[in-house]
CSV table of C-alpha atoms in Angstrom, one decimal:
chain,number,residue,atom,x,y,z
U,1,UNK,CA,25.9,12.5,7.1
U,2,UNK,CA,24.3,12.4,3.7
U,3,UNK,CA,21.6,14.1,3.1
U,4,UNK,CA,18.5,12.5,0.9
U,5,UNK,CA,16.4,15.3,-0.8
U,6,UNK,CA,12.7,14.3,-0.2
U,7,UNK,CA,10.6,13.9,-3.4
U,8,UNK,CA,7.9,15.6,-3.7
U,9,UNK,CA,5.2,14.0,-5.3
U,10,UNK,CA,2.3,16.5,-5.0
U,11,UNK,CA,3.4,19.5,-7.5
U,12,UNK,CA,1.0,19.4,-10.3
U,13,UNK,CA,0.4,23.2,-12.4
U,14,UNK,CA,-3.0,23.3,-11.4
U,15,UNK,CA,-3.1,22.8,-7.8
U,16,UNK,CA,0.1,22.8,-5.2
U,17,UNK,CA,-1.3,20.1,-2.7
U,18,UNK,CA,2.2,20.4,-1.1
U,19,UNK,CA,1.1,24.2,0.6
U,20,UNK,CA,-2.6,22.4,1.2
U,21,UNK,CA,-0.6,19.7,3.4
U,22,UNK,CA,1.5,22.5,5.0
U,23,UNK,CA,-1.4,24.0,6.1
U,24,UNK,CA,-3.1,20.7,7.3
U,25,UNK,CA,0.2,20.2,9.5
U,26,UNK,CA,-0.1,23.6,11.4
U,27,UNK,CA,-3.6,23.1,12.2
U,28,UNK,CA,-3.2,19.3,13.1
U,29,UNK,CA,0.0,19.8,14.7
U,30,UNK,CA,-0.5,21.1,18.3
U,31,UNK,CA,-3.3,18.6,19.7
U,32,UNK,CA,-2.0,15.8,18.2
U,33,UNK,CA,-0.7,13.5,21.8
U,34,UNK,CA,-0.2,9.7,21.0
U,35,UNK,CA,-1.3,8.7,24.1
U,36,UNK,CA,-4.2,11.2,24.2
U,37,UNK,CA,-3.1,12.8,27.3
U,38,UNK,CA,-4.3,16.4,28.7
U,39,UNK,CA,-7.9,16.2,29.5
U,40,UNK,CA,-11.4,16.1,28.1
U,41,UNK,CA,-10.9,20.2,26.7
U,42,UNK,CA,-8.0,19.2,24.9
U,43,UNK,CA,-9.3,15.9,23.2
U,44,UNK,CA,-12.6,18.6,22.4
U,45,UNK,CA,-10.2,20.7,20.6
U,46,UNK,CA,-8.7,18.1,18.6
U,47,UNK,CA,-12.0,17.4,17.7
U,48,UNK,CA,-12.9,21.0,16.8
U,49,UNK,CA,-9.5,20.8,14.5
U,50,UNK,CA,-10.7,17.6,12.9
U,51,UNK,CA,-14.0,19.2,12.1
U,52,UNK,CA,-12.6,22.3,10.4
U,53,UNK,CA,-10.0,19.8,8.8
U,54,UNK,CA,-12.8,17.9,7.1
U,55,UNK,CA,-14.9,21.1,6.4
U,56,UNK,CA,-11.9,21.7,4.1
U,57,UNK,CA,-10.9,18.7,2.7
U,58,UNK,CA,-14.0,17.5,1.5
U,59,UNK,CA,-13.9,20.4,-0.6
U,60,UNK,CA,-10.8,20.3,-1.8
U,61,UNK,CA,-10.0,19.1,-5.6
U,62,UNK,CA,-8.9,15.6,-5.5
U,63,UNK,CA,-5.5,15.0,-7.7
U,64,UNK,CA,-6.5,14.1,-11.3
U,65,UNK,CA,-3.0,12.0,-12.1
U,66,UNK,CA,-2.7,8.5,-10.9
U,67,UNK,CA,0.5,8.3,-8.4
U,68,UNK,CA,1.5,4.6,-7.6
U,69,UNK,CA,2.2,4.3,-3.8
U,70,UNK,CA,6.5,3.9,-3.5
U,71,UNK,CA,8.6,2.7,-0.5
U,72,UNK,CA,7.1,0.2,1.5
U,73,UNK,CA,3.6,1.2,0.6
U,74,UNK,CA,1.2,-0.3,-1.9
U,75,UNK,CA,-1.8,0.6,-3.5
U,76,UNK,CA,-4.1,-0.6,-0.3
U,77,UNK,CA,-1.3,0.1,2.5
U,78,UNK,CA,-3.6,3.0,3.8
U,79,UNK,CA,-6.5,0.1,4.7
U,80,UNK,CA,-4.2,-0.4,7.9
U,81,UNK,CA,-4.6,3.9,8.6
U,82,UNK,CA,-8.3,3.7,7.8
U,83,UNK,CA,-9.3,1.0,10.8
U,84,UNK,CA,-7.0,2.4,12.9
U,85,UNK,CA,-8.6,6.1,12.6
U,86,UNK,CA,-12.0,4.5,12.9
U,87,UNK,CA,-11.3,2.6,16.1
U,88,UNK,CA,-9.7,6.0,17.4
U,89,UNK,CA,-12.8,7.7,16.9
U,90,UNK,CA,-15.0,5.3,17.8
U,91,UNK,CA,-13.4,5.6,20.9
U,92,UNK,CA,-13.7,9.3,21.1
U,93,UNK,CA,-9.8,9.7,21.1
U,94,UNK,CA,-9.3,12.3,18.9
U,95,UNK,CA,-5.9,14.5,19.7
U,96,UNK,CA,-5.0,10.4,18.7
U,97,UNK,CA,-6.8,10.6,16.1
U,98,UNK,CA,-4.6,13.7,14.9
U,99,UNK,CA,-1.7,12.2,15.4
U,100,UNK,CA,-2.2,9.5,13.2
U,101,UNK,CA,-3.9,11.5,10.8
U,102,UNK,CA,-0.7,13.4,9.9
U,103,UNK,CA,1.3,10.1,9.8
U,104,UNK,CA,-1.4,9.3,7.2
U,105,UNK,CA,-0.3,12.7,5.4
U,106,UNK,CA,3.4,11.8,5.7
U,107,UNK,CA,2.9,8.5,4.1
U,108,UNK,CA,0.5,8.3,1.9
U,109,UNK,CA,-1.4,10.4,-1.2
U,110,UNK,CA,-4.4,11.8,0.5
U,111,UNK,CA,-5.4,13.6,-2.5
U,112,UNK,CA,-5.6,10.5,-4.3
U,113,UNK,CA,-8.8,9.5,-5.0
U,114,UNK,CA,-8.4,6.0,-3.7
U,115,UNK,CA,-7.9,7.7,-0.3
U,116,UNK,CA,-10.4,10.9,-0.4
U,117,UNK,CA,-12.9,9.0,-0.9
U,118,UNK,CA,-12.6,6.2,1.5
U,119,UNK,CA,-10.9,9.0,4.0
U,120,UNK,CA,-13.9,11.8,3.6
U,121,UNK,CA,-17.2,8.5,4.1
U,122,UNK,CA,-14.7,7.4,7.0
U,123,UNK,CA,-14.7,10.9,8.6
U,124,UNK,CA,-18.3,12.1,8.0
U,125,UNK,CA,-19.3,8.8,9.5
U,126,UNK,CA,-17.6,8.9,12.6
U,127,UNK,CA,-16.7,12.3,13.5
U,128,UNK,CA,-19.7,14.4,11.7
U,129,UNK,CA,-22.6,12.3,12.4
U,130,UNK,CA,-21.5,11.2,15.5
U,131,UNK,CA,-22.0,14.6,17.6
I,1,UNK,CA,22.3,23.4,21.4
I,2,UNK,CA,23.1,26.9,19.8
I,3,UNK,CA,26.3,25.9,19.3
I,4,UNK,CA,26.1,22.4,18.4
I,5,UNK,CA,23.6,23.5,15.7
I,6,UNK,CA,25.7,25.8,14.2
I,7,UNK,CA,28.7,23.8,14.1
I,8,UNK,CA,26.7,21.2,12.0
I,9,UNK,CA,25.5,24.0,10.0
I,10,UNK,CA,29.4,25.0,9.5
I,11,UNK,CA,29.9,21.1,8.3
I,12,UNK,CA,27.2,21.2,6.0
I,13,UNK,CA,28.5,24.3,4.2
I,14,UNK,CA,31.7,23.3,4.4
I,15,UNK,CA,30.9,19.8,2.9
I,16,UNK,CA,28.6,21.2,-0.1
I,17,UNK,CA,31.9,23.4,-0.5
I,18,UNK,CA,33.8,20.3,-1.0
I,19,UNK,CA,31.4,18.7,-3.0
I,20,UNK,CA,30.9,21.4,-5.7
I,21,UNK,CA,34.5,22.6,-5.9
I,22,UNK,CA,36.4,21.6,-8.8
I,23,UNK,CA,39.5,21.4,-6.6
I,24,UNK,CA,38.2,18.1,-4.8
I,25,UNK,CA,37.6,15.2,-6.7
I,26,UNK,CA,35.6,12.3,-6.9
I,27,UNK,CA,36.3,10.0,-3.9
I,28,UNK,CA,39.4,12.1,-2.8
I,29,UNK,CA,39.8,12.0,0.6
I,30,UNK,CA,40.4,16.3,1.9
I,31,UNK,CA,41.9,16.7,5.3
I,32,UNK,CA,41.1,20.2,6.2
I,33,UNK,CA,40.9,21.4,9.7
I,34,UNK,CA,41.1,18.3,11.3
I,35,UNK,CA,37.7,17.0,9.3
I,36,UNK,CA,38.5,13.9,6.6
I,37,UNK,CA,35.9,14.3,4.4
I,38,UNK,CA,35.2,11.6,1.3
I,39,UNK,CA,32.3,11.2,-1.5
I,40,UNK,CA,30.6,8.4,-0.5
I,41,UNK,CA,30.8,5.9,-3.6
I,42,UNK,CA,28.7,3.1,-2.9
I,43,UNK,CA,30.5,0.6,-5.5
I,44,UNK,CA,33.5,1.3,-4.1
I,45,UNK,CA,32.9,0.8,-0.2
I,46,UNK,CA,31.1,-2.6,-1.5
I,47,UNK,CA,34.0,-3.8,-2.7
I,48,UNK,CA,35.8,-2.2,-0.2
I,49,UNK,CA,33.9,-4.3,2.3
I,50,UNK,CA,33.1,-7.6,0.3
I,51,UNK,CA,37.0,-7.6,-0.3
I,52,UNK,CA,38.1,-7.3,3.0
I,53,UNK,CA,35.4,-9.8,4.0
I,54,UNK,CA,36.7,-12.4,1.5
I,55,UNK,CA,40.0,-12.1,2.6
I,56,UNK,CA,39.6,-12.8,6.0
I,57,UNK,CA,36.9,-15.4,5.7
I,58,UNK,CA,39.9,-17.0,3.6
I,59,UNK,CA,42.3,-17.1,6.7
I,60,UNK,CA,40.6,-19.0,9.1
I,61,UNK,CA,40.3,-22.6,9.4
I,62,UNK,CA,37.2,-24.2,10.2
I,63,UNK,CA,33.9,-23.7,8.3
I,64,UNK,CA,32.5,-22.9,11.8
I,65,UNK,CA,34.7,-19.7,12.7
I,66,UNK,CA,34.0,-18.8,8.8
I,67,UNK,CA,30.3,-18.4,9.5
I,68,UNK,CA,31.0,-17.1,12.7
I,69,UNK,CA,33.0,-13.9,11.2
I,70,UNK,CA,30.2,-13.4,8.3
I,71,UNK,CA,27.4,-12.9,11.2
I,72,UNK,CA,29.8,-10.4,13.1
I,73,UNK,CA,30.3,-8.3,10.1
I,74,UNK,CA,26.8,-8.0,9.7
I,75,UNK,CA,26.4,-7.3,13.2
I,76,UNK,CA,28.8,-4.5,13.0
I,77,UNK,CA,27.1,-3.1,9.9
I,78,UNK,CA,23.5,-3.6,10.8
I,79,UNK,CA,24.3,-1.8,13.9
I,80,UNK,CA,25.9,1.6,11.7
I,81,UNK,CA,22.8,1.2,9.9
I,82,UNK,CA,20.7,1.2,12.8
I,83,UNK,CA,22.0,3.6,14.5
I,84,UNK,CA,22.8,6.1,11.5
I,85,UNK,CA,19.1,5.7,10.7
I,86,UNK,CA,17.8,7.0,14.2
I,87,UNK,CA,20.1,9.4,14.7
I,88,UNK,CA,19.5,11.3,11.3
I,89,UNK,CA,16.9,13.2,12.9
I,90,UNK,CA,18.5,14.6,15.4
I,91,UNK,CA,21.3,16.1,13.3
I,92,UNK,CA,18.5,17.4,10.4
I,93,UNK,CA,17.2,20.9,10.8
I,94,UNK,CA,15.2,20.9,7.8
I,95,UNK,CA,12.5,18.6,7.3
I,96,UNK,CA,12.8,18.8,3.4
I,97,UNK,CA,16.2,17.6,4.1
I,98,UNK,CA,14.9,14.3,6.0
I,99,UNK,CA,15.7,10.6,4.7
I,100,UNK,CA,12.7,9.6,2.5
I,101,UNK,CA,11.7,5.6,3.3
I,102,UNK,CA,13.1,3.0,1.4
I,103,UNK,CA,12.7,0.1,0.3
I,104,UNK,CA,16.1,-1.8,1.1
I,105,UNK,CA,16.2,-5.0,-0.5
I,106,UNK,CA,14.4,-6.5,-3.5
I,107,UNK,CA,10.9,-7.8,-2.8
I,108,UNK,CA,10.9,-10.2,-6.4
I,109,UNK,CA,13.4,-11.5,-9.0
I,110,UNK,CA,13.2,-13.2,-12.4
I,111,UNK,CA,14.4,-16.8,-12.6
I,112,UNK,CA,16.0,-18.4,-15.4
I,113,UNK,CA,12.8,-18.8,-17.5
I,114,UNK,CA,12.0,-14.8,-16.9
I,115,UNK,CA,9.4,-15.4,-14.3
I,116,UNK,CA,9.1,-12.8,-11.8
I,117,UNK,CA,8.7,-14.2,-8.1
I,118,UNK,CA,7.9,-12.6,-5.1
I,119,UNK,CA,9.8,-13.6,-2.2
I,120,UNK,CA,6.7,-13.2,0.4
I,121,UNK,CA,6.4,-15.2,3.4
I,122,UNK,CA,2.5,-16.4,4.1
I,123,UNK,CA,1.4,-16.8,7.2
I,124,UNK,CA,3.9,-15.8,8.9
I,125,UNK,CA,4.9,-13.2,12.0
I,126,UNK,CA,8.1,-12.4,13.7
I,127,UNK,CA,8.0,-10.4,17.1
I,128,UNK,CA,10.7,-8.0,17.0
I,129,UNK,CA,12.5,-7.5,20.3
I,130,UNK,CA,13.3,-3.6,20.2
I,131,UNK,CA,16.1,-3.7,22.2
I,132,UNK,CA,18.1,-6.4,21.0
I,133,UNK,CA,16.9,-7.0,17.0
I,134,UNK,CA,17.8,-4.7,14.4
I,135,UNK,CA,15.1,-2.7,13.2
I,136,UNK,CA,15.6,0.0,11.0
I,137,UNK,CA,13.0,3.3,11.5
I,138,UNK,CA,13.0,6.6,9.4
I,139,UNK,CA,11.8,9.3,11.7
I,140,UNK,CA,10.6,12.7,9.8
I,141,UNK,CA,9.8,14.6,12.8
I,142,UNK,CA,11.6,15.6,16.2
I,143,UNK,CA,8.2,16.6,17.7
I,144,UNK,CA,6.7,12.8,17.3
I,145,UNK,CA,9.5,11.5,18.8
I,146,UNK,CA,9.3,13.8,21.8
I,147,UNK,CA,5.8,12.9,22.6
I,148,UNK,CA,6.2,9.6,22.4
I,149,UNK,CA,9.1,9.9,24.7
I,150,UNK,CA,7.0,11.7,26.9
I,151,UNK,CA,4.4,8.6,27.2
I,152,UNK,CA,6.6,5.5,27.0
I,153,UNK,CA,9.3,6.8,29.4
I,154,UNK,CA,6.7,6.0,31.9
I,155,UNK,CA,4.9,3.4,30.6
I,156,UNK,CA,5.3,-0.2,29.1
I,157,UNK,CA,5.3,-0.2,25.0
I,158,UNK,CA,2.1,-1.3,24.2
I,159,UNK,CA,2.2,-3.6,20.6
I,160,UNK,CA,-1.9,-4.4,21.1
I,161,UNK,CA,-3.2,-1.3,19.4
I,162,UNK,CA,-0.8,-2.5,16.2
I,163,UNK,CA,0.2,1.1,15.7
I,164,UNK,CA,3.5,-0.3,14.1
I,165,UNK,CA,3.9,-1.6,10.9
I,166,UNK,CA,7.1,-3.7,10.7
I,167,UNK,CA,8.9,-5.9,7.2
I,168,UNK,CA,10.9,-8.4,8.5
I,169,UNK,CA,13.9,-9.7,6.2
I,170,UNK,CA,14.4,-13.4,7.1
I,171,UNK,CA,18.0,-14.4,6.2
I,172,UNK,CA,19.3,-11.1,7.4
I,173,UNK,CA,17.6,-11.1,10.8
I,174,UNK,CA,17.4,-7.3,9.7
I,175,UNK,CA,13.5,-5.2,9.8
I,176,UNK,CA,12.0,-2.0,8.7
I,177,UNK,CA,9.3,0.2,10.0
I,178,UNK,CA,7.0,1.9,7.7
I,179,UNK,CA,4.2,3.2,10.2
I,180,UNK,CA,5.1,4.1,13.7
I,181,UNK,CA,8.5,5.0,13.2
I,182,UNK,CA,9.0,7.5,15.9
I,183,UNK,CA,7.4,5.2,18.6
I,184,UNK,CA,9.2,2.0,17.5
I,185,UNK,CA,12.7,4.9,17.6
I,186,UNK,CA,11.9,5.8,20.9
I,187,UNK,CA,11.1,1.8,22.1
I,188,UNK,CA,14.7,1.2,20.5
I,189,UNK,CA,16.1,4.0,22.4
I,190,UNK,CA,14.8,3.0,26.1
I,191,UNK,CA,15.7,-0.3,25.1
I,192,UNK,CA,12.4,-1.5,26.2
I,193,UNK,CA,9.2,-2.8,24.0
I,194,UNK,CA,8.8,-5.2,21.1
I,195,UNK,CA,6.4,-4.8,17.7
I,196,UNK,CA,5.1,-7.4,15.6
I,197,UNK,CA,6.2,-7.8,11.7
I,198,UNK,CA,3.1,-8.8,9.9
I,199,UNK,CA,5.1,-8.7,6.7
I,200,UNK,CA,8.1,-11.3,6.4
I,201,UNK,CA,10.2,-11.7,3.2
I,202,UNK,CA,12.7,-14.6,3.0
I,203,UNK,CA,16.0,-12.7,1.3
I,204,UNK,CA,17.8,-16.3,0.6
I,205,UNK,CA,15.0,-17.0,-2.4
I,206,UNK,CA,17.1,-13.9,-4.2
I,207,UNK,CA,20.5,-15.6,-3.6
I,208,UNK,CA,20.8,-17.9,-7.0
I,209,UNK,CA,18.8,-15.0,-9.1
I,210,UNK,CA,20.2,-11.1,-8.1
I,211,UNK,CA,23.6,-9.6,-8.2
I,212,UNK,CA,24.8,-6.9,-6.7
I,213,UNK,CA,28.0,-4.0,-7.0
I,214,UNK,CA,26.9,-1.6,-4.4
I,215,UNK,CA,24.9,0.6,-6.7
I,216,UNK,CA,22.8,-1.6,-8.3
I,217,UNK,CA,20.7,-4.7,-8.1
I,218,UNK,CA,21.3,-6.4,-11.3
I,219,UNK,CA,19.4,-9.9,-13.1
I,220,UNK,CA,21.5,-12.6,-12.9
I,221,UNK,CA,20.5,-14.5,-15.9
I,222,UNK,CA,20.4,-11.6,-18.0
I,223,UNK,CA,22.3,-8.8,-16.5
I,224,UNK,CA,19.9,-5.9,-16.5
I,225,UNK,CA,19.9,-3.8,-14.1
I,226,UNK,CA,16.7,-4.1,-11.9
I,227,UNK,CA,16.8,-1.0,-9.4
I,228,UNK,CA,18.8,0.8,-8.0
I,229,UNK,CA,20.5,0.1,-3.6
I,230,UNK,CA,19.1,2.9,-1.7
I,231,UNK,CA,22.2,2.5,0.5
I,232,UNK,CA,25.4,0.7,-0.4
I,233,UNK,CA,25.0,-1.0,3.2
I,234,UNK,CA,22.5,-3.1,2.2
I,235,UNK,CA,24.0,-4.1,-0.7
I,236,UNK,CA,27.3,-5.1,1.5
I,237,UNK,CA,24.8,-7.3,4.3
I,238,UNK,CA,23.2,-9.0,1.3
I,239,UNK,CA,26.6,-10.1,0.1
I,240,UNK,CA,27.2,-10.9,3.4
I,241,UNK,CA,23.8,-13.2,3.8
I,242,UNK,CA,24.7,-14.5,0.6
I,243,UNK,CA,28.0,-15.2,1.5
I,244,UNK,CA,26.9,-17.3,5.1
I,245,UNK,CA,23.9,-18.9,3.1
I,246,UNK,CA,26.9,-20.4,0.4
I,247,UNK,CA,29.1,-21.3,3.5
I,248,UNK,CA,26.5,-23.1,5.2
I,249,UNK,CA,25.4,-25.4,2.3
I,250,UNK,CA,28.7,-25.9,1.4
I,251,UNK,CA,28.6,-30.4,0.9
């Protein structure tokens, strides 16, 4: 089978988002469910893990170079993530909510600032000002 | 498992063995220990296939059988590609080591007058049955897939929450996920489900304006290279779509 290297296109000298997106991975990773299954205590813990993912990334440095979107992405393709995520929460769905959250991480820049911004209003809308 | 992991971890070594001894060369085919092992050369399986296509196509009679053969060679290959696709997670350990998504075939080309077109379909939407059309995913991780087996073994596919994002090539009756590719692999797997392509792009408006040789898509007019195939199987089912679309309006 052959074997594609994956390009990473985070790596800048001043900050490695690539270890920032690990990290967001482990923490989203173990209450994401796609069909939210496991009770009301789980989906509360997801949501405890999307808080503390928010804490952090709206503090985080945004990425200062312009990266244009490749594959079958373009510049706006995360619109689609965006509504999704806000009907999820909206809904109160939130080990969902993870799951498509780290799809969002595989696919797309999050440290672009087309997305941080949008990403970080979308979040403290619906998940911080909605407890 | 144990063992079936470590033989593939064998097959790896011994394959990056092959590849960066000075022994083997390019596109040599090395029998060793019952395992054939060959360089993939993208050019040359093109022709390989293309050839052999050509060949056959001239044998038979009517114009009928002709078109016939095209679509089950395409069949054949859009079913390796398929399959090769979904299985590629299953056989990856390392998820640095995973297939990054592609995009397979051109989306534009330059005409005669250099004017880049898009070959976009407006307005238009294609429901993709998952267990019969071919629909090519690229997974990235094993624990997505097993929670999605976990709901949908149970339950009906649901395509109402538009969780999938699907490009469908018209021409080529051939689509790609972008978003929800370890649902839509697990849908294709249980043979059950269907997903909505929002995105269609007609593949016959490239026919008259884009080469290809297996490595490359190249300008027609001007001979430039444009980008390069992310898979040499593409390039081989365009040739084939190209070949169907000639036979078809032949007068």
């Amino acid at each position: 089978m052959r074997v594609y290297k994956k390009k990473r296109r985070y790596l800048t000298e001043k900050v490695n988002f690539e270890i920032i997106l690990e990290s967001y991975y482990k923490l989203l990773e173990p209450h994401e469910d796609w069909s939210n299954s496991g009770g009301e205590i789980a989906n509360l813990r997801a949501k405890d893990a999307l808080m503390i993912f928010y804490d952090d990334y709206i503090n985080r440095q945004v990425d200062q170079n312009y990266i244009a979107c490749q594959g079958l992405n373009y510049h706006y393709s995360f619109l689609d993530d965006l509504c999704l995520l806000r009907d999820l929460l909206r809904k109160q769905r939130y080990r969902e909510v993870c799951w498509e959250l780290r799809s969002l991480m595989h696919h797309e820049l999050i440290f672009q600032k087309r997305i941080h911004n949008s990403l970080k209003q979308l979040l403290k809308d619906e998940l911080m000002e909605a407890k | 498992m144990m063992g079936f992991l470590s033989f593939t971890e064998k097959l790896k070594k011994r394959k990056n063995k092959l590849v960066h001894s000075d022994k083997v060369e390019k596109n040599n085919v090395e029998l060793k220990n019952g395992i054939i092992y060959r360089e993939i050369n993208g050019r040359r399986e093109y022709s390989g296939a293309t050839d052999t296509a050509k060949y056959w196509i001239e044998t038979l009679d009517t114009l009928q059988e002709k078109i016939h053969f095209v679509d089950f060679l395409a069949e054949i290959i859009k079913d390796d590609v398929r399959t090769d696709y979904m299985a590629s997670i299953i056989y990856c350990e390392d998820i640095k080591n995973i297939r990054d998504e592609q995009v397979p075939f051109l989306l534009y080309y330059w005409d005669e007058n250099n004017e880049k077109h898009f070959i976009y379909c407006k307005d238009e939407v294609k429901d993709l049955n998952l267990a019969t059309d071919c629909v090519i995913v690229w997974p990235w991780t094993f624990e997505k897939i097993k929670n999605s087996f976990k709901t949908l073994h149970y339950h009906d596919f649901e395509t109402t929450n538009n969780r999938q994002k699907a490009f469908y090539f018209k021409g080529l009756d051939l689509a790609c996920v972008s978003k929800g590719n370890h649902s839509t692999l697990v849908g294709m797997g249980l043979k059950k489900g269907s997903i909505l392509a929002r995105e269609i792009y007609d593949i016959r408006k490239l026919f008259p304006h884009v080469d290809t040789d297996g490595v490359k898509w190249i300008n027609h007019h001007t001979q430039e290279i444009i980008r390069s195939v992310p898979d040499f199987r593409f390039a081989i089912l365009y040739q084939l779509a190209r070949m169907k679309f000639e036979l078809e309006n032949i007068d």
